[in-house]
Amino acid sequence: MASPRWTGACRLANMSYPAELDARGLHEWAARTVEELQRRRVEINALNVFPVPDSDTGSNMAHTMESALAEANKGEVDVAEALAIGSVRGARGNSGMVLSQVLRGVADATTDSRVDGAVLADALTLAVTLVDRALAAPVEGTIITVLRAAATAASQAAGESGAELHGILLAAVEAASKALAETPSQLPALREAGVVDAGGTGFVILLECLLAQVTGHAPVSQPLTRSVPLRSEESAAREPQAGEVLAEIEALFFFEGSLSDIEEALAPLGNSLVIARATETSASVHIHSAEAGAVIEKAYALGKVSNLRLEALPQAGQAASCEDSAGGGGTHRRIFAAVPEGAARELFEKAGADVVKPGEELQSAGEEDLFLPNGCGGDPGKATVIPTDSLVAGLAALSVYAPSSAQTDDVLAAMKDAAGSMRVAYPDRESVAGILEACRTQLGYGGEQITVLTGLEIEEEELARELGVDVVVLHVPGLRTEIGVE
């Protein structure tokens, strides 16, 4: 049962505020949330210490909500369903995946995009079920805990006589805020850093924006602060031992196929596995893995993959020096990549490479380091050259890089094989029709997958349908189109 305080709040709500939001109100709430997450993106990023301190939770949640709003702006389906579809397809990071399931819950709970108090309570409860199903290993003290607290409070408030949207929402906001404040007591990583959970913070902002939409007032949020991290015996005990390497790649993609099969295949390959369902046969998949090549290979073997995104995660600790390693090193190995100025540099940086200008001499490169010329030339210095004559071949080599392996020869062989198996072509015309023609010509020589690196706007799914093979399109503004066939 809800407390007398919430009973009174619900009765007051009946007199002062709308009993429901319609499709327009839901759309306006989404726009308001995008604006607020963008405004507080840096603030949320600064809280991000778990599961890895990559300072991108605010950016990920903002991007996920932007994708949701962009889909709703198309006006092709009702607002709630569009927000769910857009968020699942555009979800980034653990927090973005959870956010997408909250919006999926709203879509499944409502009719005609109308949200009243009962629908809100049902949506939050359903979201908890969806998130529990999506996460392979839920961790308390995160956005999951905050979401569960909000759902419980909303359900209790909805059971009160005369309860309506405003009072139920107030109960959810207060419970979520209280749960957020308690996250450091549940998760040592937060306690040591002196912060609350970043994803939970973003979720509270989402609810505050919904409350603001109902009341017509601007969201009122307390400023978030980050205290000086305190070291403890417990944290020292968890530090990586000498020689231990925790470098990983975050892999994110949209998958169509058997979700149980992809979950079973990927679970042994990493951690932070999230499968955020769009339908029973499609989902956004997220995983942190030191075996990104194996993850991608499994995914393509099991179903259709699109919107593939790879990003290097920061290492949790320093590895032993090359001189101290029993096998002669490999743990300090770096990958240099020659990449022209422009958006392509970001692709390689996110994939874990140290980007250098075409023709630049690698004076700082060591004997354990690797160099991807990518058709741009350059003096490798002491680094070992992996023959990549194009950017798309360089990305293929990076996709199978195993940063935790100290066996440099094995790493070299895998990367050279990936680059060598990529047949590269350039379309005669910089147009969608020109790309399609070039792809068909290349497939005439054989191939099962095509990667297109292009500055043109081209639909990945449409190209895949036309060609009848797996297609990955990477949009890089200002870049001459490169086509890689495997």
Tab-separated table of C-alpha atoms in Angstrom:
chain	number	residue	atom	x	y	z
A	1	MET	CA	0.000	0.000	0.000
A	2	ALA	CA	1.158	3.548	-0.689
A	3	SER	CA	1.848	5.908	2.175
A	4	PRO	CA	-0.761	8.523	3.257
A	5	ARG	CA	1.541	11.138	1.789
A	6	TRP	CA	1.149	9.632	-1.694
A	7	THR	CA	-2.602	9.216	-1.232
A	8	GLY	CA	-2.846	12.954	-0.612
A	9	ALA	CA	-0.559	13.729	-3.526
A	10	CYS	CA	-2.720	11.675	-5.865
A	11	ARG	CA	-5.890	13.483	-4.766
A	12	LEU	CA	-4.218	16.845	-5.295
A	13	ALA	CA	-3.068	15.675	-8.718
A	14	ASN	CA	-6.654	14.948	-9.723
A	15	MET	CA	-7.558	18.613	-9.256
A	16	SER	CA	-4.545	20.218	-10.892
A	17	TYR	CA	-3.008	18.211	-13.713
A	18	PRO	CA	-4.054	16.249	-16.813
A	19	ALA	CA	-5.054	12.649	-16.191
A	20	GLU	CA	-3.130	11.423	-19.237
A	21	LEU	CA	-0.696	12.376	-21.977
A	22	ASP	CA	-1.808	11.873	-25.578
A	23	ALA	CA	0.436	11.116	-28.547
A	24	ARG	CA	1.396	14.765	-28.913
A	25	GLY	CA	2.282	15.009	-25.229
A	26	LEU	CA	4.379	11.842	-25.466
A	27	HIS	CA	6.206	13.258	-28.480
A	28	GLU	CA	6.862	16.529	-26.659
A	29	TRP	CA	8.147	14.581	-23.635
A	30	ALA	CA	10.627	12.757	-25.882
A	31	ALA	CA	11.864	16.062	-27.313
A	32	ARG	CA	12.148	17.541	-23.815
A	33	THR	CA	14.136	14.503	-22.643
A	34	VAL	CA	16.521	14.716	-25.589
A	35	GLU	CA	17.194	18.365	-24.797
A	36	GLU	CA	17.786	17.678	-21.094
A	37	LEU	CA	20.054	14.671	-21.673
A	38	GLN	CA	22.065	16.674	-24.183
A	39	ARG	CA	22.348	19.559	-21.727
A	40	ARG	CA	23.539	17.288	-18.922
A	41	ARG	CA	25.531	14.868	-21.045
A	42	VAL	CA	28.959	15.920	-19.755
A	43	GLU	CA	27.694	15.914	-16.185
A	44	ILE	CA	26.437	12.319	-16.497
A	45	ASN	CA	29.591	11.221	-18.329
A	46	ALA	CA	31.666	12.383	-15.364
A	47	LEU	CA	29.842	9.888	-13.129
A	48	ASN	CA	30.589	6.913	-15.364
A	49	VAL	CA	32.866	4.497	-13.491
A	50	PHE	CA	31.000	1.177	-13.891
A	51	PRO	CA	31.236	-1.310	-15.564
A	52	VAL	CA	34.178	0.495	-17.215
A	53	PRO	CA	35.242	4.121	-16.673
A	54	ASP	CA	34.758	5.152	-20.300
A	55	SER	CA	32.864	8.395	-19.545
A	56	ASP	CA	30.184	7.920	-22.183
A	57	THR	CA	26.940	7.035	-20.355
A	58	GLY	CA	25.487	10.507	-20.815
A	59	SER	CA	26.409	10.505	-24.491
A	60	ASN	CA	24.996	7.008	-24.969
A	61	MET	CA	21.663	7.826	-23.329
A	62	ALA	CA	21.362	11.092	-25.251
A	63	HIS	CA	22.108	9.327	-28.541
A	64	THR	CA	19.603	6.556	-27.776
A	65	MET	CA	16.867	9.080	-27.035
A	66	GLU	CA	17.790	11.101	-30.122
A	67	SER	CA	17.331	7.961	-32.228
A	68	ALA	CA	13.950	7.378	-30.610
A	69	LEU	CA	12.827	10.930	-31.356
A	70	ALA	CA	14.115	10.776	-34.935
A	71	GLU	CA	11.974	7.690	-35.568
A	72	ALA	CA	8.923	9.379	-34.028
A	73	ASN	CA	9.502	12.450	-36.212
A	74	LYS	CA	8.988	10.296	-39.309
A	75	GLY	CA	5.316	9.866	-38.394
A	76	GLU	CA	5.132	6.386	-39.938
A	77	VAL	CA	3.747	4.569	-36.860
A	78	ASP	CA	2.189	5.724	-33.591
A	79	VAL	CA	4.477	7.723	-31.330
A	80	ALA	CA	5.011	5.147	-28.571
A	81	GLU	CA	5.878	2.384	-31.029
A	82	ALA	CA	8.167	4.708	-32.997
A	83	LEU	CA	10.041	5.709	-29.832
A	84	ALA	CA	10.534	2.042	-28.983
A	85	ILE	CA	11.724	1.098	-32.482
A	86	GLY	CA	14.078	4.069	-32.751
A	87	SER	CA	15.581	3.540	-29.314
A	88	VAL	CA	16.240	-0.181	-29.797
A	89	ARG	CA	17.884	0.372	-33.176
A	90	GLY	CA	19.881	3.362	-31.950
A	91	ALA	CA	20.742	2.099	-28.452
A	92	ARG	CA	24.303	2.606	-27.277
A	93	GLY	CA	25.972	1.217	-24.191
A	94	ASN	CA	24.418	-0.643	-21.271
A	95	SER	CA	22.379	2.365	-20.205
A	96	GLY	CA	21.067	3.022	-23.705
A	97	MET	CA	19.988	-0.599	-23.972
A	98	VAL	CA	18.058	-0.354	-20.700
A	99	LEU	CA	16.497	2.944	-21.814
A	100	SER	CA	15.312	1.274	-25.015
A	101	GLN	CA	13.542	-1.402	-22.985
A	102	VAL	CA	11.792	1.264	-20.899
A	103	LEU	CA	10.426	2.779	-24.110
A	104	ARG	CA	9.538	-0.710	-25.346
A	105	GLY	CA	7.574	-1.152	-22.118
A	106	VAL	CA	5.681	2.094	-22.725
A	107	ALA	CA	4.802	1.028	-26.270
A	108	ASP	CA	3.563	-2.379	-25.142
A	109	ALA	CA	1.501	-0.958	-22.269
A	110	THR	CA	-0.292	1.828	-24.121
A	111	THR	CA	-3.020	2.038	-26.755
A	112	ASP	CA	-2.880	4.880	-29.294
A	113	SER	CA	0.115	6.375	-27.428
A	114	ARG	CA	-2.044	7.511	-24.506
A	115	VAL	CA	-0.339	7.340	-21.108
A	116	ASP	CA	-2.342	7.664	-17.902
A	117	GLY	CA	-1.325	6.630	-14.388
A	118	ALA	CA	-2.225	2.977	-14.806
A	119	VAL	CA	-0.386	2.764	-18.123
A	120	LEU	CA	2.701	4.366	-16.588
A	121	ALA	CA	2.733	1.857	-13.727
A	122	ASP	CA	2.232	-1.032	-16.143
A	123	ALA	CA	4.938	0.304	-18.481
A	124	LEU	CA	7.550	0.550	-15.716
A	125	THR	CA	6.693	-2.915	-14.412
A	126	LEU	CA	6.927	-4.351	-17.920
A	127	ALA	CA	10.229	-2.536	-18.446
A	128	VAL	CA	11.681	-4.287	-15.389
A	129	THR	CA	10.674	-7.648	-16.884
A	130	LEU	CA	12.159	-6.740	-20.270
A	131	VAL	CA	15.421	-5.505	-18.738
A	132	ASP	CA	15.794	-8.603	-16.557
A	133	ARG	CA	15.318	-10.655	-19.711
A	134	ALA	CA	17.783	-8.542	-21.707
A	135	LEU	CA	20.676	-8.579	-19.247
A	136	ALA	CA	22.793	-11.692	-18.952
A	137	ALA	CA	24.158	-10.654	-15.517
A	138	PRO	CA	22.178	-7.838	-13.820
A	139	VAL	CA	24.097	-5.853	-11.200
A	140	GLU	CA	22.444	-4.062	-8.296
A	141	GLY	CA	23.361	-0.449	-7.636
A	142	THR	CA	22.885	0.489	-11.279
A	143	ILE	CA	20.088	1.813	-13.490
A	144	ILE	CA	18.313	-1.535	-13.007
A	145	THR	CA	17.925	-0.887	-9.277
A	146	VAL	CA	16.636	2.623	-9.889
A	147	LEU	CA	14.152	1.405	-12.508
A	148	ARG	CA	12.865	-1.344	-10.201
A	149	ALA	CA	12.318	1.135	-7.352
A	150	ALA	CA	10.356	3.458	-9.638
A	151	ALA	CA	8.214	0.592	-10.931
A	152	THR	CA	7.397	-0.651	-7.430
A	153	ALA	CA	6.444	2.810	-6.192
A	154	ALA	CA	4.322	3.508	-9.278
A	155	SER	CA	2.444	0.220	-8.881
A	156	GLN	CA	1.770	0.901	-5.193
A	157	ALA	CA	0.576	4.441	-5.891
A	158	ALA	CA	-1.627	3.227	-8.760
A	159	GLY	CA	-3.439	0.985	-6.292
A	160	GLU	CA	-4.650	3.942	-4.243
A	161	SER	CA	-8.226	5.140	-4.620
A	162	GLY	CA	-8.438	8.083	-7.004
A	163	ALA	CA	-4.815	7.776	-8.101
A	164	GLU	CA	-3.955	9.443	-11.415
A	165	LEU	CA	-0.915	10.200	-13.522
A	166	HIS	CA	0.612	13.081	-11.569
A	167	GLY	CA	0.580	11.406	-8.168
A	168	ILE	CA	1.779	8.063	-9.529
A	169	LEU	CA	4.572	9.816	-11.379
A	170	LEU	CA	5.563	11.756	-8.264
A	171	ALA	CA	5.836	8.464	-6.375
A	172	ALA	CA	8.028	7.009	-9.102
A	173	VAL	CA	10.316	10.059	-9.250
A	174	GLU	CA	10.815	10.167	-5.500
A	175	ALA	CA	11.498	6.428	-5.259
A	176	ALA	CA	13.917	6.544	-8.185
A	177	SER	CA	15.776	9.521	-6.694
A	178	LYS	CA	16.059	7.743	-3.335
A	179	ALA	CA	17.305	4.554	-4.990
A	180	LEU	CA	19.835	6.563	-7.004
A	181	ALA	CA	21.206	8.188	-3.854
A	182	GLU	CA	21.700	4.717	-2.354
A	183	THR	CA	23.585	3.206	-5.314
A	184	PRO	CA	27.047	3.908	-3.822
A	185	SER	CA	26.147	1.701	-0.847
A	186	GLN	CA	25.390	-1.189	-3.218
A	187	LEU	CA	28.271	-0.958	-5.670
A	188	PRO	CA	31.872	-0.605	-4.393
A	189	ALA	CA	33.065	1.025	-7.627
A	190	LEU	CA	30.638	3.912	-7.054
A	191	ARG	CA	31.466	4.223	-3.365
A	192	GLU	CA	35.206	4.414	-4.056
A	193	ALA	CA	34.722	7.055	-6.754
A	194	GLY	CA	32.290	9.065	-4.618
A	195	VAL	CA	29.547	9.093	-7.276
A	196	VAL	CA	26.027	7.811	-7.888
A	197	ASP	CA	25.325	5.547	-10.858
A	198	ALA	CA	25.484	7.365	-14.200
A	199	GLY	CA	22.799	5.289	-15.925
A	200	GLY	CA	20.479	5.622	-12.946
A	201	THR	CA	20.989	9.365	-13.097
A	202	GLY	CA	19.934	9.441	-16.725
A	203	PHE	CA	16.806	7.427	-15.903
A	204	VAL	CA	15.838	9.831	-13.107
A	205	ILE	CA	16.224	12.692	-15.589
A	206	LEU	CA	13.906	10.815	-17.956
A	207	LEU	CA	11.222	10.629	-15.226
A	208	GLU	CA	11.769	14.257	-14.224
A	209	CYS	CA	11.187	15.295	-17.824
A	210	LEU	CA	7.958	13.284	-17.870
A	211	LEU	CA	6.851	15.031	-14.684
A	212	ALA	CA	7.734	18.382	-16.245
A	213	GLN	CA	5.629	17.501	-19.285
A	214	VAL	CA	2.644	16.744	-17.043
A	215	THR	CA	3.007	19.863	-14.880
A	216	GLY	CA	4.164	22.239	-17.603
A	217	HIS	CA	7.176	23.269	-15.524
A	218	ALA	CA	10.878	22.905	-16.335
A	219	PRO	CA	12.626	19.838	-14.872
A	220	VAL	CA	14.048	20.546	-11.415
A	221	SER	CA	17.215	18.538	-10.753
A	222	GLN	CA	19.801	18.784	-8.027
A	223	PRO	CA	23.295	19.342	-9.435
A	224	LEU	CA	25.392	16.191	-9.457
A	225	THR	CA	28.790	16.290	-7.833
A	226	ARG	CA	31.781	14.019	-7.996
A	227	SER	CA	33.861	13.761	-4.862
A	228	VAL	CA	37.546	12.845	-4.669
A	229	PRO	CA	37.897	9.064	-5.013
A	230	LEU	CA	38.965	7.291	-1.837
A	231	ARG	CA	41.276	4.291	-1.965
A	232	SER	CA	40.464	1.324	0.225
A	233	GLU	CA	41.990	-2.028	1.060
A	234	GLU	CA	39.117	-3.656	-0.795
A	235	SER	CA	39.770	-1.715	-3.977
A	236	ALA	CA	43.506	-2.333	-3.774
A	237	ALA	CA	42.831	-6.049	-3.519
A	238	ARG	CA	40.887	-5.929	-6.780
A	239	GLU	CA	43.616	-4.199	-8.789
A	240	PRO	CA	44.964	-6.191	-11.745
A	241	GLN	CA	48.040	-8.246	-10.998
A	242	ALA	CA	51.289	-7.776	-12.932
A	243	GLY	CA	50.864	-8.897	-16.508
A	244	GLU	CA	47.073	-8.957	-16.405
A	245	VAL	CA	45.506	-7.152	-19.370
A	246	LEU	CA	41.859	-6.126	-19.321
A	247	ALA	CA	41.634	-4.259	-22.626
A	248	GLU	CA	38.313	-4.955	-24.320
A	249	ILE	CA	36.216	-3.848	-27.258
A	250	GLU	CA	32.605	-2.772	-26.897
A	251	ALA	CA	30.655	-4.365	-29.739
A	252	LEU	CA	27.160	-3.137	-30.538
A	253	PHE	CA	24.946	-4.216	-33.427
A	254	PHE	CA	21.371	-4.878	-34.488
A	255	PHE	CA	20.697	-8.582	-34.923
A	256	GLU	CA	17.901	-10.437	-36.697
A	257	GLY	CA	17.639	-14.156	-36.027
A	258	SER	CA	17.331	-16.506	-33.073
A	259	LEU	CA	17.923	-14.431	-29.940
A	260	SER	CA	18.435	-17.499	-27.769
A	261	ASP	CA	21.144	-18.745	-30.151
A	262	ILE	CA	23.015	-15.428	-30.210
A	263	GLU	CA	22.839	-15.167	-26.411
A	264	GLU	CA	24.201	-18.682	-25.982
A	265	ALA	CA	26.992	-18.070	-28.510
A	266	LEU	CA	28.167	-14.731	-27.114
A	267	ALA	CA	27.854	-15.360	-23.368
A	268	PRO	CA	31.250	-17.147	-23.120
A	269	LEU	CA	33.024	-14.449	-25.163
A	270	GLY	CA	32.753	-11.469	-22.813
A	271	ASN	CA	30.736	-9.599	-20.233
A	272	SER	CA	28.077	-6.886	-20.003
A	273	LEU	CA	26.003	-8.824	-22.523
A	274	VAL	CA	22.678	-7.128	-23.211
A	275	ILE	CA	20.088	-8.261	-25.751
A	276	ALA	CA	17.482	-5.497	-25.987
A	277	ARG	CA	14.549	-6.931	-27.911
A	278	ALA	CA	12.720	-5.038	-30.623
A	279	THR	CA	10.693	-8.154	-31.452
A	280	GLU	CA	11.042	-11.841	-30.580
A	281	THR	CA	13.428	-12.284	-33.514
A	282	SER	CA	15.343	-8.986	-33.547
A	283	ALA	CA	17.304	-7.016	-30.981
A	284	SER	CA	20.169	-4.651	-30.338
A	285	VAL	CA	23.102	-6.625	-28.939
A	286	HIS	CA	25.797	-5.192	-26.678
A	287	ILE	CA	28.870	-6.917	-25.251
A	288	HIS	CA	32.317	-6.089	-23.852
A	289	SER	CA	34.842	-8.589	-25.183
A	290	ALA	CA	38.556	-9.072	-25.728
A	291	GLU	CA	37.575	-11.324	-28.662
A	292	ALA	CA	35.733	-8.857	-30.897
A	293	GLY	CA	36.595	-10.846	-34.014
A	294	ALA	CA	34.973	-13.978	-32.601
A	295	VAL	CA	31.898	-11.983	-31.533
A	296	ILE	CA	31.410	-10.577	-35.023
A	297	GLU	CA	32.050	-13.938	-36.682
A	298	LYS	CA	29.465	-15.674	-34.470
A	299	ALA	CA	26.888	-12.949	-35.052
A	300	TYR	CA	27.171	-13.054	-38.845
A	301	ALA	CA	27.025	-16.856	-38.810
A	302	LEU	CA	23.794	-16.896	-36.797
A	303	GLY	CA	21.713	-14.185	-38.454
A	304	LYS	CA	21.571	-10.779	-40.073
A	305	VAL	CA	23.794	-8.058	-38.595
A	306	SER	CA	23.472	-4.319	-39.185
A	307	ASN	CA	24.554	-1.039	-37.550
A	308	LEU	CA	27.778	-2.646	-36.321
A	309	ARG	CA	29.741	-0.406	-33.967
A	310	LEU	CA	33.072	-1.166	-32.285
A	311	GLU	CA	34.750	0.955	-29.644
A	312	ALA	CA	37.901	0.373	-27.606
A	313	LEU	CA	37.309	0.387	-23.852
A	314	PRO	CA	39.883	1.745	-21.399
A	315	GLN	CA	42.034	-0.812	-19.629
A	316	ALA	CA	41.263	-1.358	-15.979
A	317	GLY	CA	44.909	-1.477	-14.987
A	318	GLN	CA	48.448	-1.167	-16.227
A	319	ALA	CA	50.063	-4.268	-17.626
A	320	ALA	CA	53.568	-5.369	-16.869
A	321	SER	CA	56.329	-3.846	-18.939
A	322	CYS	CA	57.692	-5.733	-21.903
A	323	GLU	CA	60.982	-6.286	-20.083
A	324	ASP	CA	59.184	-7.948	-17.153
A	325	SER	CA	56.966	-10.249	-19.217
A	326	ALA	CA	57.993	-13.873	-19.289
A	327	GLY	CA	57.278	-14.195	-22.972
A	328	GLY	CA	59.107	-11.061	-24.018
A	329	GLY	CA	56.141	-8.729	-24.134
A	330	GLY	CA	53.119	-8.013	-26.269
A	331	THR	CA	51.115	-6.498	-23.425
A	332	HIS	CA	52.251	-2.947	-24.285
A	333	ARG	CA	51.640	-3.435	-27.978
A	334	ARG	CA	50.100	-0.483	-29.817
A	335	ILE	CA	48.483	-0.259	-33.226
A	336	PHE	CA	49.226	2.773	-35.370
A	337	ALA	CA	47.034	3.534	-38.365
A	338	ALA	CA	47.618	6.057	-41.143
A	339	VAL	CA	44.307	7.809	-41.768
A	340	PRO	CA	43.538	11.033	-43.665
A	341	GLU	CA	41.965	13.992	-41.894
A	342	GLY	CA	38.213	13.777	-41.445
A	343	ALA	CA	35.565	11.565	-39.944
A	344	ALA	CA	37.422	8.339	-40.822
A	345	ARG	CA	39.900	9.090	-38.042
A	346	GLU	CA	37.156	8.646	-35.444
A	347	LEU	CA	36.351	5.159	-36.770
A	348	PHE	CA	39.913	3.993	-36.260
A	349	GLU	CA	40.313	5.711	-32.904
A	350	LYS	CA	37.159	4.054	-31.581
A	351	ALA	CA	38.423	0.715	-32.854
A	352	GLY	CA	41.521	1.158	-30.672
A	353	ALA	CA	44.161	2.518	-33.073
A	354	ASP	CA	46.583	5.404	-32.556
A	355	VAL	CA	45.878	7.499	-35.642
A	356	VAL	CA	48.731	9.218	-37.498
A	357	LYS	CA	48.773	11.419	-40.576
A	358	PRO	CA	49.504	9.854	-43.994
A	359	GLY	CA	53.254	9.781	-44.617
A	360	GLU	CA	54.126	10.472	-40.976
A	361	GLU	CA	57.220	8.813	-39.477
A	362	LEU	CA	56.473	6.702	-36.396
A	363	GLN	CA	59.378	7.813	-34.249
A	364	SER	CA	57.767	6.557	-31.037
A	365	ALA	CA	56.898	3.079	-32.347
A	366	GLY	CA	58.515	0.080	-30.691
A	367	GLU	CA	59.321	-3.396	-31.939
A	368	GLU	CA	56.120	-4.833	-30.474
A	369	ASP	CA	53.920	-2.226	-32.162
A	370	LEU	CA	51.934	-2.695	-35.358
A	371	PHE	CA	51.281	-0.319	-38.252
A	372	LEU	CA	48.356	-0.189	-40.682
A	373	PRO	CA	49.309	1.971	-43.711
A	374	ASN	CA	45.755	1.780	-45.168
A	375	GLY	CA	47.004	2.842	-48.581
A	376	CYS	CA	48.202	6.159	-47.101
A	377	GLY	CA	51.895	5.348	-46.754
A	378	GLY	CA	54.163	6.331	-43.904
A	379	ASP	CA	57.421	5.306	-42.223
A	380	PRO	CA	56.658	2.520	-39.712
A	381	GLY	CA	59.899	2.977	-37.785
A	382	LYS	CA	60.370	-0.132	-35.621
A	383	ALA	CA	56.718	-1.189	-35.921
A	384	THR	CA	55.669	-4.275	-37.883
A	385	VAL	CA	53.648	-3.447	-40.984
A	386	ILE	CA	50.364	-5.221	-41.620
A	387	PRO	CA	49.741	-4.786	-45.356
A	388	THR	CA	46.497	-2.869	-45.657
A	389	ASP	CA	46.074	-1.014	-48.935
A	390	SER	CA	42.778	0.642	-48.024
A	391	LEU	CA	40.858	1.963	-45.031
A	392	VAL	CA	38.317	-0.838	-45.276
A	393	ALA	CA	41.118	-3.431	-45.154
A	394	GLY	CA	42.528	-1.674	-42.095
A	395	LEU	CA	39.153	-1.897	-40.353
A	396	ALA	CA	38.958	-5.589	-41.245
A	397	ALA	CA	42.347	-6.149	-39.602
A	398	LEU	CA	41.312	-4.209	-36.505
A	399	SER	CA	38.086	-6.215	-36.186
A	400	VAL	CA	40.067	-9.385	-35.362
A	401	TYR	CA	42.714	-7.758	-33.175
A	402	ALA	CA	43.102	-9.517	-29.813
A	403	PRO	CA	44.530	-6.860	-27.454
A	404	SER	CA	44.894	-9.277	-24.524
A	405	SER	CA	47.034	-11.782	-26.442
A	406	ALA	CA	50.762	-11.661	-25.719
A	407	GLN	CA	51.411	-13.900	-28.743
A	408	THR	CA	52.312	-11.240	-31.287
A	409	ASP	CA	52.909	-13.759	-34.080
A	410	ASP	CA	49.377	-15.140	-33.691
A	411	VAL	CA	47.942	-11.628	-33.609
A	412	LEU	CA	49.850	-10.707	-36.775
A	413	ALA	CA	48.701	-13.813	-38.609
A	414	ALA	CA	45.023	-13.194	-37.798
A	415	MET	CA	45.151	-9.524	-38.791
A	416	LYS	CA	47.055	-10.196	-42.005
A	417	ASP	CA	44.578	-12.920	-42.931
A	418	ALA	CA	41.600	-10.592	-42.308
A	419	ALA	CA	43.150	-7.801	-44.372
A	420	GLY	CA	44.246	-10.172	-47.128
A	421	SER	CA	40.813	-11.748	-47.450
A	422	MET	CA	39.263	-8.336	-48.104
A	423	ARG	CA	39.002	-7.627	-51.855
A	424	VAL	CA	38.793	-3.855	-52.287
A	425	ALA	CA	37.139	-1.898	-55.092
A	426	TYR	CA	36.129	1.686	-55.827
A	427	PRO	CA	32.951	2.618	-57.733
A	428	ASP	CA	33.329	4.466	-61.025
A	429	ARG	CA	30.571	6.855	-59.934
A	430	GLU	CA	30.108	8.398	-56.479
A	431	SER	CA	26.408	7.623	-56.312
A	432	VAL	CA	24.145	4.986	-54.821
A	433	ALA	CA	23.666	3.478	-58.268
A	434	GLY	CA	27.434	3.475	-58.813
A	435	ILE	CA	28.011	1.689	-55.498
A	436	LEU	CA	25.367	-0.916	-56.291
A	437	GLU	CA	26.906	-1.549	-59.724
A	438	ALA	CA	30.418	-1.909	-58.262
A	439	CYS	CA	29.181	-4.280	-55.547
A	440	ARG	CA	27.467	-6.513	-58.103
A	441	THR	CA	30.610	-6.584	-60.239
A	442	GLN	CA	32.727	-7.635	-57.264
A	443	LEU	CA	30.258	-10.326	-56.183
A	444	GLY	CA	30.664	-11.807	-59.647
A	445	TYR	CA	34.133	-12.888	-58.493
A	446	GLY	CA	32.662	-14.427	-55.325
A	447	GLY	CA	32.004	-13.163	-51.822
A	448	GLU	CA	29.690	-13.534	-48.839
A	449	GLN	CA	29.871	-10.145	-47.182
A	450	ILE	CA	30.358	-6.555	-48.315
A	451	THR	CA	31.600	-3.585	-46.312
A	452	VAL	CA	30.975	-0.127	-47.752
A	453	LEU	CA	32.859	2.873	-46.390
A	454	THR	CA	31.223	5.930	-47.923
A	455	GLY	CA	30.364	9.567	-47.494
A	456	LEU	CA	27.018	9.022	-49.237
A	457	GLU	CA	23.744	8.371	-47.454
A	458	ILE	CA	22.888	4.786	-48.331
A	459	GLU	CA	20.479	2.361	-46.663
A	460	GLU	CA	22.261	-0.743	-45.389
A	461	GLU	CA	19.150	-2.938	-45.390
A	462	GLU	CA	18.126	-1.875	-48.901
A	463	LEU	CA	21.609	-2.602	-50.269
A	464	ALA	CA	21.587	-6.024	-48.579
A	465	ARG	CA	18.238	-6.853	-50.179
A	466	GLU	CA	19.487	-5.828	-53.615
A	467	LEU	CA	22.703	-7.848	-53.338
A	468	GLY	CA	21.489	-10.873	-51.397
A	469	VAL	CA	24.512	-10.937	-49.061
A	470	ASP	CA	25.402	-9.499	-45.652
A	471	VAL	CA	26.194	-5.796	-45.909
A	472	VAL	CA	27.824	-3.377	-43.464
A	473	VAL	CA	27.675	0.330	-44.344
A	474	LEU	CA	29.907	2.756	-42.476
A	475	HIS	CA	28.993	6.387	-43.165
A	476	VAL	CA	32.038	8.681	-43.154
A	477	PRO	CA	31.245	12.197	-44.417
A	478	GLY	CA	33.591	13.487	-47.125
A	479	LEU	CA	35.228	10.122	-47.825
A	480	ARG	CA	35.664	8.574	-51.275
A	481	THR	CA	33.708	5.305	-51.319
A	482	GLU	CA	35.599	2.068	-50.662
A	483	ILE	CA	34.004	-1.359	-51.107
A	484	GLY	CA	35.425	-4.400	-49.336
A	485	VAL	CA	34.299	-7.914	-50.296
A	486	GLU	CA	34.943	-10.988	-48.157
